[in-house]
C-alpha positions as YAML, in Angstrom:
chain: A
units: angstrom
residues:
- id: 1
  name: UNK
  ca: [23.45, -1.18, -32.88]
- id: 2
  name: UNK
  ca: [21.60, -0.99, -36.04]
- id: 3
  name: UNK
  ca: [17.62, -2.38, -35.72]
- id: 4
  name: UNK
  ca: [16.22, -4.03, -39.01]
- id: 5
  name: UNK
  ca: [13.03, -2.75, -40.66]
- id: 6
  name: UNK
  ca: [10.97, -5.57, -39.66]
- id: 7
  name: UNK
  ca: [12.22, -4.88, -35.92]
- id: 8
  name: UNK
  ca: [11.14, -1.36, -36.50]
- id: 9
  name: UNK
  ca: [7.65, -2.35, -37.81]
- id: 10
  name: UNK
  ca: [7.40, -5.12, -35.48]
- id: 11
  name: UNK
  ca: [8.36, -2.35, -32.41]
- id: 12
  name: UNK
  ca: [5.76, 0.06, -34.06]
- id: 13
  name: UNK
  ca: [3.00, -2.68, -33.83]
- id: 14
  name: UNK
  ca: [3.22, -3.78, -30.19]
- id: 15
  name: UNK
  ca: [3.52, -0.16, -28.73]
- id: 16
  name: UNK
  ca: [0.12, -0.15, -28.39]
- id: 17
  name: UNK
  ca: [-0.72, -3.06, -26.68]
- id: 18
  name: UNK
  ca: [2.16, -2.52, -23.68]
- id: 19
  name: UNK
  ca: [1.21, 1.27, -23.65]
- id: 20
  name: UNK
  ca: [-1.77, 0.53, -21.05]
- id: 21
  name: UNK
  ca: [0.33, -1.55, -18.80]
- id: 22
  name: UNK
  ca: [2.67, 1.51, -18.52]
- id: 23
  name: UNK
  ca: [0.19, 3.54, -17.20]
- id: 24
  name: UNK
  ca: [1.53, 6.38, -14.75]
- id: 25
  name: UNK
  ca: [-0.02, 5.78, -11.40]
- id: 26
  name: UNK
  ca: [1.60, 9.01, -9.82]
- id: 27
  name: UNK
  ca: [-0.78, 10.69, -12.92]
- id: 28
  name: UNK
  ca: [-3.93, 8.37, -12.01]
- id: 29
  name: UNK
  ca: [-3.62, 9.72, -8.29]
- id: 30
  name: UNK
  ca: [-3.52, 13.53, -9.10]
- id: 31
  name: UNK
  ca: [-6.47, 13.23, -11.54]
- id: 32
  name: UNK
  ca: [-8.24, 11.07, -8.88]
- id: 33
  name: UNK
  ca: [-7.73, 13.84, -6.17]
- id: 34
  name: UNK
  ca: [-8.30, 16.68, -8.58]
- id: 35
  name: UNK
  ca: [-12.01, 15.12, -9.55]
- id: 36
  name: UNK
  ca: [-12.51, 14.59, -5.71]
- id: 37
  name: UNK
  ca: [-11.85, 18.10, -4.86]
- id: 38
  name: UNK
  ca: [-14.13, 18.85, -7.76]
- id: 39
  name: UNK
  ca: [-17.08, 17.04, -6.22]
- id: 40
  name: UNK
  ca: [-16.31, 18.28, -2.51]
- id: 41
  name: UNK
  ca: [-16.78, 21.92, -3.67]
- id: 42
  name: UNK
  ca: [-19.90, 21.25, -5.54]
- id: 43
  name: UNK
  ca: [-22.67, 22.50, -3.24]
- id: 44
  name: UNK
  ca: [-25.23, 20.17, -4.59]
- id: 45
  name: UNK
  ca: [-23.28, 16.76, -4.30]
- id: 46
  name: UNK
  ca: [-22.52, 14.97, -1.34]
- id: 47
  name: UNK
  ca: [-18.96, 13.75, -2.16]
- id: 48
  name: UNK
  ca: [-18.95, 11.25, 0.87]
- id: 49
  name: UNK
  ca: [-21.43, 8.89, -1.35]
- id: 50
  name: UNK
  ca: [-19.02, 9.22, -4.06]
- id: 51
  name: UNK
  ca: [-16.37, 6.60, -4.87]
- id: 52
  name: UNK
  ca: [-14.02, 8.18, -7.67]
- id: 53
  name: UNK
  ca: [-11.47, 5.61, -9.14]
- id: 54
  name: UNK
  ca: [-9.57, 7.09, -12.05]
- id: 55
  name: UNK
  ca: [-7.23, 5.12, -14.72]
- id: 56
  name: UNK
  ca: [-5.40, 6.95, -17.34]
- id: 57
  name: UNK
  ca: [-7.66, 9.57, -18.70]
- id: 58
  name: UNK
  ca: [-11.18, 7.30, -17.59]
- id: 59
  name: UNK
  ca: [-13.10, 7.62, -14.33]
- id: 60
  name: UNK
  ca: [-15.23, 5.65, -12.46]
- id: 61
  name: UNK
  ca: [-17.75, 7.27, -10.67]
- id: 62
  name: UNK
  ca: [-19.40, 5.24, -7.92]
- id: 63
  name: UNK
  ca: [-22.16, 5.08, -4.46]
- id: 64
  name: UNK
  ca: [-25.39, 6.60, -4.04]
- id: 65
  name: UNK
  ca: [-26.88, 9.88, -5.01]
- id: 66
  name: UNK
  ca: [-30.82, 11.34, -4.43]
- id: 67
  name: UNK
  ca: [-31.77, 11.36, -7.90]
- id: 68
  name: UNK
  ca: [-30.96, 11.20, -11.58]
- id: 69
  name: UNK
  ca: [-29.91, 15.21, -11.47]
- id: 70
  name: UNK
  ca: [-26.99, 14.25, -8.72]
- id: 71
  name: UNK
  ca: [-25.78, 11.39, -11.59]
- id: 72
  name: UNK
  ca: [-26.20, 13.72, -14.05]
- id: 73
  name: UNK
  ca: [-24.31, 16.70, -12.48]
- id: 74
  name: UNK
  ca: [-21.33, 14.28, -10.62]
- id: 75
  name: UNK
  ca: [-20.74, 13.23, -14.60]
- id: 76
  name: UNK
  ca: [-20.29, 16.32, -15.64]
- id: 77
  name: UNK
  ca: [-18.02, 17.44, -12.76]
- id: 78
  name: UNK
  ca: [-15.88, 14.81, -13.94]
- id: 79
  name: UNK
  ca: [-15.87, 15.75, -17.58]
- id: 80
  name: UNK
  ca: [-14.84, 19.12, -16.60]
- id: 81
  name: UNK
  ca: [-12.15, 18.25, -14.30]
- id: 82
  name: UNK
  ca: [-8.94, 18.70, -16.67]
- id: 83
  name: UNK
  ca: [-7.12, 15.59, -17.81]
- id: 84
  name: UNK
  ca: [-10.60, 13.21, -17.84]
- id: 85
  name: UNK
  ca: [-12.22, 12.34, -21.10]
- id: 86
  name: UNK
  ca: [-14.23, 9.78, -20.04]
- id: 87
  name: UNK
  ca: [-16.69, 9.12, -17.31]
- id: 88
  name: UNK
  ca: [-18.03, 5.16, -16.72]
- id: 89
  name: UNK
  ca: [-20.98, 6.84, -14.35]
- id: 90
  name: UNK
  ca: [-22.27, 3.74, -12.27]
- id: 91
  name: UNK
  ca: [-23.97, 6.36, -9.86]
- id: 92
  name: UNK
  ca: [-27.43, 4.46, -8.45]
- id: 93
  name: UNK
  ca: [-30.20, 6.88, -7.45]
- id: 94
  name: UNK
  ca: [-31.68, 6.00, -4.23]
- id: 95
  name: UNK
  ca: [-34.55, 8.39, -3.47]
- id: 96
  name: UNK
  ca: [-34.29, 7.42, 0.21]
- id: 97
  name: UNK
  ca: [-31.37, 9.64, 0.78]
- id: 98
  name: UNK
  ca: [-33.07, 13.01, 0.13]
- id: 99
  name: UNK
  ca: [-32.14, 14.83, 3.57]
- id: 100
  name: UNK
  ca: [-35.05, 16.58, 5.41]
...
């Protein structure tokens, strides 16, 4: 079966607008439990105010922390966890949480 050039080209264009719909969700899960893991071990963060949602190579970082330092920190956790490039940190600081 031989494709035309135009089919080629035409192929070539669309590739990137179906590649996000073939996002791997086995992939999504493993980076989502990797970056959890990575906030559980953290001594500083309390990963049960934490809600990590992860697609492709973005995360989501959501809940409660004590202050701006927790945000800060729980961002770059996620940076450094292998396979994430991009953190959407939508952390809110809620000074009422600072344990006695």
């Amino acid at each position: 079966m031989r494709f035309s050039p135009r089919m080629t080209l035409l192929a070539a264009c669309l590739l990137p607008v179906f590649t996000p719909a073939l996002a791997d969700p086995v992939q999504d899960a493993r980076l989502q439990g990797a970056l959890q893991t990575a906030l559980s071990l953290n001594r500083v963060l309390n990963p049960f105010r934490i809600t990590v949602e992860v697609d492709g190579a973005q995360a989501r970082l959501s809940g409660e922390v004590e202050n701006a330092v927790e945000s800060q920190l729980a961002e770059r956790v996620a940076l450094a966890t292998g396979g994430i490039e991009q953190v959407d940190n939508q952390l809110r600081v809620n000074p009422e949480l600072v344990e006695r």
